[in-house]
Short mmCIF file of N, CA, C and O in Angstrom, two decimals:
data_model
loop_
_atom_site.label_atom_id
_atom_site.label_comp_id
_atom_site.label_asym_id
_atom_site.label_seq_id
_atom_site.Cartn_x
_atom_site.Cartn_y
_atom_site.Cartn_z
N MET I 1 8.92 0.54 11.99
CA MET I 1 7.56 0.98 11.89
C MET I 1 7.28 1.61 10.54
O MET I 1 6.20 1.48 10.00
N LYS I 2 8.28 2.27 9.97
CA LYS I 2 8.12 2.92 8.68
C LYS I 2 7.80 1.89 7.59
O LYS I 2 6.93 2.11 6.76
N ALA I 3 8.51 0.75 7.59
CA ALA I 3 8.26 -0.29 6.59
C ALA I 3 6.87 -0.87 6.77
O ALA I 3 6.18 -1.16 5.79
N PHE I 4 6.43 -1.05 8.02
CA PHE I 4 5.10 -1.57 8.28
C PHE I 4 4.05 -0.61 7.73
O PHE I 4 3.11 -1.03 7.08
N SER I 5 4.22 0.68 7.95
CA SER I 5 3.28 1.68 7.44
C SER I 5 3.24 1.67 5.93
O SER I 5 2.17 1.75 5.33
N LYS I 6 4.40 1.55 5.29
CA LYS I 6 4.44 1.51 3.83
C LYS I 6 3.70 0.28 3.32
O LYS I 6 2.96 0.35 2.35
N SER I 7 3.87 -0.84 3.99
CA SER I 7 3.18 -2.07 3.59
C SER I 7 1.68 -1.89 3.63
O SER I 7 0.97 -2.30 2.72
N LEU I 8 1.19 -1.30 4.69
CA LEU I 8 -0.26 -1.10 4.80
C LEU I 8 -0.77 -0.17 3.72
O LEU I 8 -1.83 -0.41 3.15
N VAL I 9 -0.04 0.86 3.40
CA VAL I 9 -0.45 1.80 2.36
C VAL I 9 -0.51 1.09 1.02
O VAL I 9 -1.48 1.22 0.27
N VAL I 10 0.52 0.30 0.70
CA VAL I 10 0.54 -0.42 -0.57
C VAL I 10 -0.59 -1.42 -0.64
O VAL I 10 -1.29 -1.51 -1.65
N MET I 11 -0.81 -2.18 0.43
CA MET I 11 -1.89 -3.15 0.42
C MET I 11 -3.25 -2.47 0.27
O MET I 11 -4.12 -2.97 -0.43
N ALA I 12 -3.41 -1.35 0.93
CA ALA I 12 -4.66 -0.61 0.79
C ALA I 12 -4.86 -0.18 -0.65
O ALA I 12 -5.97 -0.25 -1.18
N CYS I 13 -3.79 0.22 -1.32
CA CYS I 13 -3.89 0.60 -2.73
C CYS I 13 -4.34 -0.59 -3.58
O CYS I 13 -5.15 -0.44 -4.48
N PHE I 14 -3.82 -1.78 -3.29
CA PHE I 14 -4.18 -2.98 -4.05
C PHE I 14 -5.63 -3.38 -3.85
O PHE I 14 -6.29 -3.85 -4.75
N PHE I 15 -6.14 -3.24 -2.62
CA PHE I 15 -7.39 -3.89 -2.30
C PHE I 15 -8.55 -2.98 -1.95
O PHE I 15 -9.69 -3.36 -2.12
N VAL I 16 -8.30 -1.81 -1.45
CA VAL I 16 -9.40 -0.96 -1.00
C VAL I 16 -9.78 0.06 -2.06
O VAL I 16 -10.88 0.05 -2.56
N SER I 17 -8.85 0.91 -2.45
CA SER I 17 -9.18 1.97 -3.38
C SER I 17 -9.25 1.51 -4.82
O SER I 17 -9.77 2.21 -5.66
N MET I 18 -8.76 0.33 -5.12
CA MET I 18 -8.69 -0.08 -6.50
C MET I 18 -10.04 -0.42 -7.11
O MET I 18 -10.14 -0.63 -8.29
N HIS I 19 -11.08 -0.45 -6.33
CA HIS I 19 -12.39 -0.73 -6.89
C HIS I 19 -12.82 0.35 -7.87
O HIS I 19 -13.69 0.14 -8.68
N THR I 20 -12.17 1.50 -7.82
CA THR I 20 -12.50 2.58 -8.74
C THR I 20 -11.38 2.83 -9.74
O THR I 20 -11.45 3.76 -10.52
N VAL I 21 -10.36 1.99 -9.74
CA VAL I 21 -9.21 2.17 -10.60
C VAL I 21 -9.21 1.09 -11.67
O VAL I 21 -9.39 -0.08 -11.38
N ALA I 22 -9.00 1.49 -12.93
CA ALA I 22 -8.98 0.51 -14.02
C ALA I 22 -7.66 -0.25 -14.08
O ALA I 22 -7.63 -1.42 -14.38
N GLN I 23 -6.55 0.43 -13.82
CA GLN I 23 -5.23 -0.19 -13.88
C GLN I 23 -4.51 0.12 -12.58
O GLN I 23 -4.41 1.28 -12.19
N ILE I 24 -3.99 -0.90 -11.91
CA ILE I 24 -3.29 -0.70 -10.65
C ILE I 24 -1.80 -0.85 -10.92
O ILE I 24 -1.36 -1.87 -11.44
N ARG I 25 -1.04 0.17 -10.54
CA ARG I 25 0.41 0.15 -10.74
C ARG I 25 1.09 0.55 -9.44
O ARG I 25 0.80 1.60 -8.89
N VAL I 26 1.99 -0.32 -8.96
CA VAL I 26 2.79 -0.01 -7.78
C VAL I 26 4.21 -0.49 -8.03
O VAL I 26 4.48 -1.26 -8.95
N THR I 27 5.11 -0.06 -7.18
CA THR I 27 6.50 -0.51 -7.21
C THR I 27 6.76 -1.26 -5.92
O THR I 27 6.44 -0.76 -4.84
N ASP I 28 7.31 -2.47 -6.02
CA ASP I 28 7.54 -3.25 -4.81
C ASP I 28 8.87 -2.85 -4.15
O ASP I 28 9.55 -1.93 -4.59
N TYR I 29 9.23 -3.57 -3.09
CA TYR I 29 10.44 -3.25 -2.32
C TYR I 29 11.72 -3.51 -3.08
O TYR I 29 12.79 -3.09 -2.66
N GLU I 30 11.64 -4.21 -4.19
CA GLU I 30 12.82 -4.46 -5.02
C GLU I 30 12.83 -3.52 -6.23
O GLU I 30 13.54 -3.76 -7.20
N ASN I 31 11.99 -2.49 -6.18
CA ASN I 31 11.87 -1.50 -7.26
C ASN I 31 11.38 -2.10 -8.57
O ASN I 31 11.73 -1.64 -9.65
N ARG I 32 10.58 -3.16 -8.47
CA ARG I 32 9.99 -3.76 -9.65
C ARG I 32 8.57 -3.24 -9.81
O ARG I 32 7.81 -3.20 -8.85
N PRO I 33 8.19 -2.85 -11.03
CA PRO I 33 6.81 -2.41 -11.23
C PRO I 33 5.86 -3.62 -11.23
O PRO I 33 6.17 -4.66 -11.81
N ILE I 34 4.75 -3.48 -10.56
CA ILE I 34 3.73 -4.51 -10.53
C ILE I 34 2.46 -3.88 -11.09
O ILE I 34 2.06 -2.80 -10.64
N GLU I 35 1.83 -4.53 -12.05
CA GLU I 35 0.61 -4.01 -12.64
C GLU I 35 -0.47 -5.07 -12.60
O GLU I 35 -0.24 -6.23 -12.93
N LEU I 36 -1.65 -4.65 -12.21
CA LEU I 36 -2.83 -5.51 -12.24
C LEU I 36 -3.90 -4.78 -13.05
O LEU I 36 -4.09 -3.59 -12.88
N SER I 37 -4.57 -5.50 -13.90
CA SER I 37 -5.62 -4.88 -14.71
C SER I 37 -6.94 -4.79 -13.96
O SER I 37 -7.84 -4.08 -14.37
N ALA I 38 -7.04 -5.52 -12.86
CA ALA I 38 -8.26 -5.53 -12.05
C ALA I 38 -7.87 -5.84 -10.61
O ALA I 38 -6.77 -6.33 -10.36
N PRO I 39 -8.74 -5.58 -9.67
CA PRO I 39 -8.45 -5.90 -8.27
C PRO I 39 -8.11 -7.39 -8.09
O PRO I 39 -8.74 -8.25 -8.69
N ALA I 40 -7.12 -7.67 -7.28
CA ALA I 40 -6.73 -9.05 -7.00
C ALA I 40 -7.85 -9.76 -6.25
O ALA I 40 -8.29 -9.29 -5.21
N GLN I 41 -8.29 -10.86 -6.79
CA GLN I 41 -9.35 -11.65 -6.17
C GLN I 41 -8.83 -12.92 -5.51
O GLN I 41 -9.49 -13.50 -4.67
N ARG I 42 -7.63 -13.38 -5.93
CA ARG I 42 -7.04 -14.61 -5.43
C ARG I 42 -5.60 -14.31 -5.05
O ARG I 42 -4.75 -14.16 -5.91
N ILE I 43 -5.34 -14.25 -3.75
CA ILE I 43 -4.04 -13.83 -3.24
C ILE I 43 -3.38 -14.96 -2.47
O ILE I 43 -4.03 -15.62 -1.64
N VAL I 44 -2.10 -15.17 -2.71
CA VAL I 44 -1.30 -16.08 -1.90
C VAL I 44 -0.35 -15.21 -1.09
O VAL I 44 0.37 -14.38 -1.65
N ALA I 45 -0.37 -15.38 0.22
CA ALA I 45 0.46 -14.59 1.14
C ALA I 45 1.52 -15.51 1.75
O ALA I 45 1.17 -16.48 2.43
N LEU I 46 2.78 -15.20 1.52
CA LEU I 46 3.86 -16.10 1.90
C LEU I 46 4.55 -15.76 3.21
O LEU I 46 5.73 -16.06 3.38
N ALA I 47 3.83 -15.16 4.13
CA ALA I 47 4.35 -14.93 5.49
C ALA I 47 3.17 -14.60 6.40
O ALA I 47 2.22 -13.95 5.96
N PRO I 48 3.24 -15.05 7.65
CA PRO I 48 2.14 -14.75 8.58
C PRO I 48 1.87 -13.25 8.73
O PRO I 48 0.71 -12.84 8.80
N HIS I 49 2.92 -12.42 8.75
CA HIS I 49 2.68 -10.99 8.91
C HIS I 49 1.97 -10.40 7.69
O HIS I 49 1.20 -9.45 7.82
N ILE I 50 2.21 -10.98 6.52
CA ILE I 50 1.50 -10.52 5.31
C ILE I 50 0.02 -10.85 5.43
O ILE I 50 -0.84 -10.03 5.10
N VAL I 51 -0.28 -12.03 5.93
CA VAL I 51 -1.69 -12.43 6.13
C VAL I 51 -2.37 -11.46 7.08
O VAL I 51 -3.48 -10.97 6.80
N GLU I 52 -1.73 -11.15 8.20
CA GLU I 52 -2.31 -10.21 9.17
C GLU I 52 -2.56 -8.85 8.53
O GLU I 52 -3.61 -8.24 8.74
N ASN I 53 -1.58 -8.36 7.76
CA ASN I 53 -1.75 -7.07 7.11
C ASN I 53 -2.89 -7.08 6.11
O ASN I 53 -3.66 -6.12 6.00
N LEU I 54 -3.01 -8.16 5.34
CA LEU I 54 -4.11 -8.25 4.37
C LEU I 54 -5.47 -8.23 5.07
O LEU I 54 -6.39 -7.53 4.63
N PHE I 55 -5.58 -8.98 6.16
CA PHE I 55 -6.83 -8.94 6.91
C PHE I 55 -7.09 -7.54 7.46
O PHE I 55 -8.23 -7.08 7.46
N SER I 56 -6.05 -6.85 7.88
CA SER I 56 -6.24 -5.53 8.49
C SER I 56 -6.73 -4.49 7.49
O SER I 56 -7.35 -3.50 7.88
N VAL I 57 -6.47 -4.70 6.18
CA VAL I 57 -6.97 -3.75 5.18
C VAL I 57 -8.23 -4.27 4.48
O VAL I 57 -8.66 -3.72 3.48
N GLY I 58 -8.81 -5.34 5.02
CA GLY I 58 -10.08 -5.84 4.49
C GLY I 58 -9.96 -6.80 3.33
O GLY I 58 -10.96 -7.08 2.66
N ALA I 59 -8.78 -7.34 3.08
CA ALA I 59 -8.58 -8.24 1.95
C ALA I 59 -8.49 -9.71 2.36
O ALA I 59 -8.14 -10.56 1.54
N GLY I 60 -8.82 -10.03 3.58
CA GLY I 60 -8.73 -11.41 4.05
C GLY I 60 -9.56 -12.38 3.24
O GLY I 60 -9.15 -13.51 3.00
N LYS I 61 -10.71 -11.94 2.78
CA LYS I 61 -11.60 -12.83 2.02
C LYS I 61 -11.01 -13.21 0.66
O LYS I 61 -11.46 -14.15 0.03
N ASN I 62 -9.98 -12.49 0.22
CA ASN I 62 -9.35 -12.76 -1.07
C ASN I 62 -8.13 -13.68 -0.97
O ASN I 62 -7.56 -14.04 -1.98
N ILE I 63 -7.73 -14.04 0.23
CA ILE I 63 -6.54 -14.88 0.41
C ILE I 63 -6.93 -16.34 0.15
O ILE I 63 -7.84 -16.87 0.78
N VAL I 64 -6.21 -16.98 -0.78
CA VAL I 64 -6.48 -18.39 -1.10
C VAL I 64 -5.36 -19.32 -0.67
O VAL I 64 -5.52 -20.53 -0.69
N GLY I 65 -4.21 -18.76 -0.30
CA GLY I 65 -3.08 -19.58 0.12
C GLY I 65 -2.20 -18.84 1.12
O GLY I 65 -1.98 -17.64 0.98
N VAL I 66 -1.74 -19.59 2.13
CA VAL I 66 -0.88 -19.03 3.18
C VAL I 66 0.19 -20.06 3.52
O VAL I 66 0.19 -21.17 3.02
N VAL I 67 1.08 -19.68 4.43
CA VAL I 67 2.10 -20.60 4.93
C VAL I 67 1.78 -20.95 6.39
O VAL I 67 0.95 -20.32 7.02
N GLU I 68 2.49 -21.97 6.89
CA GLU I 68 2.33 -22.38 8.29
C GLU I 68 2.49 -21.17 9.21
O GLU I 68 3.19 -20.22 8.87
N TYR I 69 1.88 -21.25 10.35
CA TYR I 69 1.91 -20.22 11.39
C TYR I 69 1.11 -18.97 11.02
O TYR I 69 1.19 -17.97 11.72
N SER I 70 0.37 -19.03 9.93
CA SER I 70 -0.55 -17.95 9.60
C SER I 70 -1.83 -18.24 10.40
O SER I 70 -2.74 -18.90 9.91
N ASP I 71 -1.84 -17.76 11.63
CA ASP I 71 -2.92 -18.13 12.54
C ASP I 71 -3.68 -16.93 13.12
O ASP I 71 -4.48 -17.08 14.03
N TYR I 72 -3.41 -15.75 12.59
CA TYR I 72 -4.12 -14.57 13.07
C TYR I 72 -4.52 -13.72 11.89
O TYR I 72 -3.69 -13.47 11.01
N PRO I 73 -5.77 -13.32 11.87
CA PRO I 73 -6.85 -13.69 12.78
C PRO I 73 -7.24 -15.16 12.59
O PRO I 73 -6.74 -15.82 11.68
N SER I 74 -8.11 -15.63 13.42
CA SER I 74 -8.44 -17.06 13.41
C SER I 74 -8.98 -17.54 12.07
O SER I 74 -8.83 -18.72 11.74
N GLU I 75 -9.56 -16.67 11.26
CA GLU I 75 -10.06 -17.06 9.93
C GLU I 75 -8.92 -17.57 9.05
O GLU I 75 -9.15 -18.36 8.13
N ALA I 76 -7.71 -17.14 9.32
CA ALA I 76 -6.56 -17.56 8.52
C ALA I 76 -6.27 -19.05 8.67
O ALA I 76 -5.67 -19.66 7.78
N LEU I 77 -6.70 -19.63 9.76
CA LEU I 77 -6.47 -21.06 9.99
C LEU I 77 -7.17 -21.94 8.96
O LEU I 77 -6.77 -23.08 8.74
N ASN I 78 -8.21 -21.43 8.32
CA ASN I 78 -8.99 -22.20 7.37
C ASN I 78 -8.53 -22.05 5.92
O ASN I 78 -9.15 -22.59 5.01
N ILE I 79 -7.46 -21.32 5.70
CA ILE I 79 -6.97 -21.07 4.35
C ILE I 79 -5.93 -22.13 3.99
O ILE I 79 -5.11 -22.52 4.82
N LYS I 80 -5.94 -22.58 2.74
CA LYS I 80 -5.03 -23.62 2.26
C LYS I 80 -3.57 -23.25 2.51
O LYS I 80 -3.15 -22.14 2.22
N LYS I 81 -2.81 -24.20 3.03
CA LYS I 81 -1.38 -24.01 3.28
C LYS I 81 -0.60 -24.43 2.04
O LYS I 81 -0.85 -25.48 1.46
N VAL I 82 0.38 -23.60 1.65
CA VAL I 82 1.23 -23.91 0.50
C VAL I 82 2.66 -24.24 0.93
O VAL I 82 3.51 -24.48 0.09
N GLY I 83 2.92 -24.24 2.22
CA GLY I 83 4.25 -24.56 2.72
C GLY I 83 4.48 -23.96 4.08
O GLY I 83 3.54 -23.56 4.77
N GLY I 84 5.75 -23.90 4.45
CA GLY I 84 6.09 -23.38 5.76
C GLY I 84 7.42 -22.67 5.73
O GLY I 84 7.93 -22.31 4.66
N TYR I 85 7.99 -22.51 6.90
CA TYR I 85 9.23 -21.75 7.03
C TYR I 85 10.35 -22.34 6.18
O TYR I 85 11.10 -21.62 5.53
N GLY I 86 10.47 -23.65 6.15
CA GLY I 86 11.56 -24.29 5.44
C GLY I 86 11.38 -24.40 3.94
O GLY I 86 12.36 -24.35 3.20
N SER I 87 10.16 -24.53 3.49
CA SER I 87 9.94 -24.66 2.05
C SER I 87 8.50 -24.33 1.70
O SER I 87 7.59 -24.45 2.52
N VAL I 88 8.34 -23.92 0.47
CA VAL I 88 7.03 -23.59 -0.07
C VAL I 88 6.89 -24.33 -1.39
O VAL I 88 7.84 -24.42 -2.17
N SER I 89 5.71 -24.85 -1.66
CA SER I 89 5.47 -25.60 -2.89
C SER I 89 5.04 -24.67 -4.02
O SER I 89 3.95 -24.09 -3.98
N VAL I 90 5.90 -24.56 -5.01
CA VAL I 90 5.56 -23.76 -6.19
C VAL I 90 4.32 -24.34 -6.87
O VAL I 90 3.43 -23.61 -7.31
N GLU I 91 4.25 -25.66 -6.93
CA GLU I 91 3.12 -26.33 -7.56
C GLU I 91 1.81 -25.99 -6.85
O GLU I 91 0.78 -25.76 -7.48
N ALA I 92 1.85 -25.97 -5.51
CA ALA I 92 0.64 -25.63 -4.75
C ALA I 92 0.22 -24.19 -5.00
O ALA I 92 -0.98 -23.90 -5.11
N ILE I 93 1.17 -23.30 -5.13
CA ILE I 93 0.85 -21.89 -5.41
C ILE I 93 0.21 -21.78 -6.79
O ILE I 93 -0.85 -21.18 -6.95
N VAL I 94 0.84 -22.36 -7.80
CA VAL I 94 0.32 -22.29 -9.17
C VAL I 94 -1.07 -22.90 -9.25
O VAL I 94 -1.96 -22.36 -9.92
N ALA I 95 -1.29 -24.01 -8.54
CA ALA I 95 -2.59 -24.68 -8.57
C ALA I 95 -3.71 -23.80 -8.03
O ALA I 95 -4.88 -23.97 -8.41
N LEU I 96 -3.39 -22.84 -7.18
CA LEU I 96 -4.40 -21.94 -6.62
C LEU I 96 -4.79 -20.81 -7.59
O LEU I 96 -5.69 -20.05 -7.30
N ARG I 97 -4.08 -20.71 -8.71
CA ARG I 97 -4.35 -19.68 -9.73
C ARG I 97 -4.45 -18.27 -9.13
O ARG I 97 -5.44 -17.58 -9.32
N PRO I 98 -3.41 -17.83 -8.43
CA PRO I 98 -3.49 -16.51 -7.79
C PRO I 98 -3.37 -15.36 -8.80
O PRO I 98 -2.66 -15.46 -9.79
N ASP I 99 -4.09 -14.28 -8.52
CA ASP I 99 -3.91 -13.03 -9.27
C ASP I 99 -2.65 -12.32 -8.78
O ASP I 99 -2.06 -11.54 -9.51
N LEU I 100 -2.32 -12.58 -7.50
CA LEU I 100 -1.22 -11.88 -6.86
C LEU I 100 -0.60 -12.77 -5.79
O LEU I 100 -1.33 -13.40 -5.02
N VAL I 101 0.73 -12.81 -5.77
CA VAL I 101 1.47 -13.48 -4.70
C VAL I 101 2.22 -12.38 -3.97
O VAL I 101 2.91 -11.57 -4.59
N ILE I 102 2.07 -12.34 -2.65
CA ILE I 102 2.82 -11.37 -1.86
C ILE I 102 3.86 -12.14 -1.06
O ILE I 102 3.53 -13.02 -0.27
N SER I 103 5.12 -11.81 -1.32
CA SER I 103 6.24 -12.54 -0.72
C SER I 103 7.16 -11.56 -0.01
O SER I 103 6.87 -10.37 0.06
N TRP I 104 8.27 -12.05 0.48
CA TRP I 104 9.30 -11.20 1.08
C TRP I 104 10.65 -11.75 0.70
O TRP I 104 10.86 -12.95 0.65
N SER I 105 11.56 -10.87 0.38
CA SER I 105 12.85 -11.30 -0.16
C SER I 105 13.71 -12.02 0.86
O SER I 105 14.41 -12.96 0.53
N SER I 106 13.66 -11.61 2.12
CA SER I 106 14.49 -12.27 3.11
C SER I 106 13.90 -13.59 3.59
O SER I 106 14.58 -14.37 4.22
N GLY I 107 12.67 -13.86 3.26
CA GLY I 107 12.03 -15.09 3.71
C GLY I 107 12.43 -16.30 2.89
O GLY I 107 12.98 -17.26 3.40
N TYR I 108 12.16 -16.27 1.60
CA TYR I 108 12.42 -17.43 0.75
C TYR I 108 13.52 -17.18 -0.27
O TYR I 108 13.92 -18.08 -0.98
N GLY I 109 13.98 -15.96 -0.35
CA GLY I 109 15.09 -15.63 -1.22
C GLY I 109 14.67 -15.20 -2.61
O GLY I 109 13.58 -15.51 -3.08
N ASN I 110 15.55 -14.48 -3.23
CA ASN I 110 15.28 -13.91 -4.53
C ASN I 110 15.07 -14.99 -5.60
O ASN I 110 14.22 -14.84 -6.47
N ALA I 111 15.82 -16.07 -5.55
CA ALA I 111 15.69 -17.12 -6.56
C ALA I 111 14.28 -17.71 -6.56
O ALA I 111 13.69 -17.95 -7.62
N PHE I 112 13.73 -17.93 -5.37
CA PHE I 112 12.37 -18.47 -5.27
C PHE I 112 11.36 -17.49 -5.86
O PHE I 112 10.50 -17.87 -6.65
N ASN I 113 11.48 -16.23 -5.47
CA ASN I 113 10.54 -15.22 -5.98
C ASN I 113 10.66 -15.08 -7.49
O ASN I 113 9.64 -14.96 -8.19
N GLN I 114 11.88 -15.12 -8.02
CA GLN I 114 12.06 -15.01 -9.46
C GLN I 114 11.50 -16.22 -10.20
O GLN I 114 11.03 -16.10 -11.34
N LYS I 115 11.51 -17.37 -9.56
CA LYS I 115 10.90 -18.56 -10.16
C LYS I 115 9.40 -18.35 -10.34
O LYS I 115 8.83 -18.69 -11.38
N LEU I 116 8.77 -17.75 -9.33
CA LEU I 116 7.33 -17.45 -9.43
C LEU I 116 7.07 -16.45 -10.55
O LEU I 116 6.12 -16.61 -11.33
N VAL I 117 7.91 -15.43 -10.63
CA VAL I 117 7.77 -14.42 -11.69
C VAL I 117 7.94 -15.08 -13.06
O VAL I 117 7.17 -14.82 -13.99
N ALA I 118 8.93 -15.96 -13.20
CA ALA I 118 9.18 -16.64 -14.47
C ALA I 118 8.00 -17.50 -14.90
O ALA I 118 7.79 -17.72 -16.10
N LEU I 119 7.21 -17.95 -13.94
CA LEU I 119 6.02 -18.74 -14.25
C LEU I 119 4.83 -17.85 -14.63
O LEU I 119 3.74 -18.35 -14.89
N GLY I 120 5.05 -16.54 -14.65
CA GLY I 120 4.01 -15.63 -15.09
C GLY I 120 3.12 -15.11 -13.98
O GLY I 120 2.09 -14.49 -14.25
N LEU I 121 3.51 -15.33 -12.73
CA LEU I 121 2.71 -14.85 -11.61
C LEU I 121 3.06 -13.40 -11.27
O LEU I 121 4.22 -13.00 -11.43
N ASN I 122 2.07 -12.65 -10.84
CA ASN I 122 2.31 -11.30 -10.31
C ASN I 122 2.80 -11.45 -8.88
O ASN I 122 2.06 -11.93 -8.03
N VAL I 123 4.05 -11.07 -8.65
CA VAL I 123 4.65 -11.24 -7.32
C VAL I 123 5.05 -9.88 -6.79
O VAL I 123 5.88 -9.19 -7.38
N TYR I 124 4.45 -9.50 -5.67
CA TYR I 124 4.82 -8.28 -4.97
C TYR I 124 5.75 -8.69 -3.83
O TYR I 124 5.38 -9.49 -2.99
N ILE I 125 6.97 -8.15 -3.84
CA ILE I 125 7.95 -8.49 -2.80
C ILE I 125 8.06 -7.32 -1.84
O ILE I 125 8.31 -6.21 -2.24
#
C-alpha cells in the first residue's frame, strides 16, 4: 500500500499541481532524476495499473498510449495500444511523441527502459 500511495503522490505532482510550476523535478523508483519543463501533455503508460492511477489523478485525458489489458476505466479502451505483456513496440511509443513514458522495472526490464531513455524520452520508472 505504501508504494501505491507514493505512486499517487508522484503522479499528482506531475499532473495536478504542476500547472503552477515552471520546472517539474522528481526522482523515480530507480533514483533517477526526471525533469519536465512543462506539464506532460502526451503520456504513454506501460501497465494497466499505471493507466488506472493516471485516471485517478485526473490525467487520463493526457494518455496517448497504453498496453493490452488497460481496460479501466472504460475510457482507456479507446487509447492506442503500443504492445502487451510479452512485448512493447518502441517504434509505436516513439511515433506517439510522448512528453513522458511511465514504466515499471519489473514489467519490461531495465534494458527496455534504458533503450527508451537512450532515445531521448522522459521515462519515469
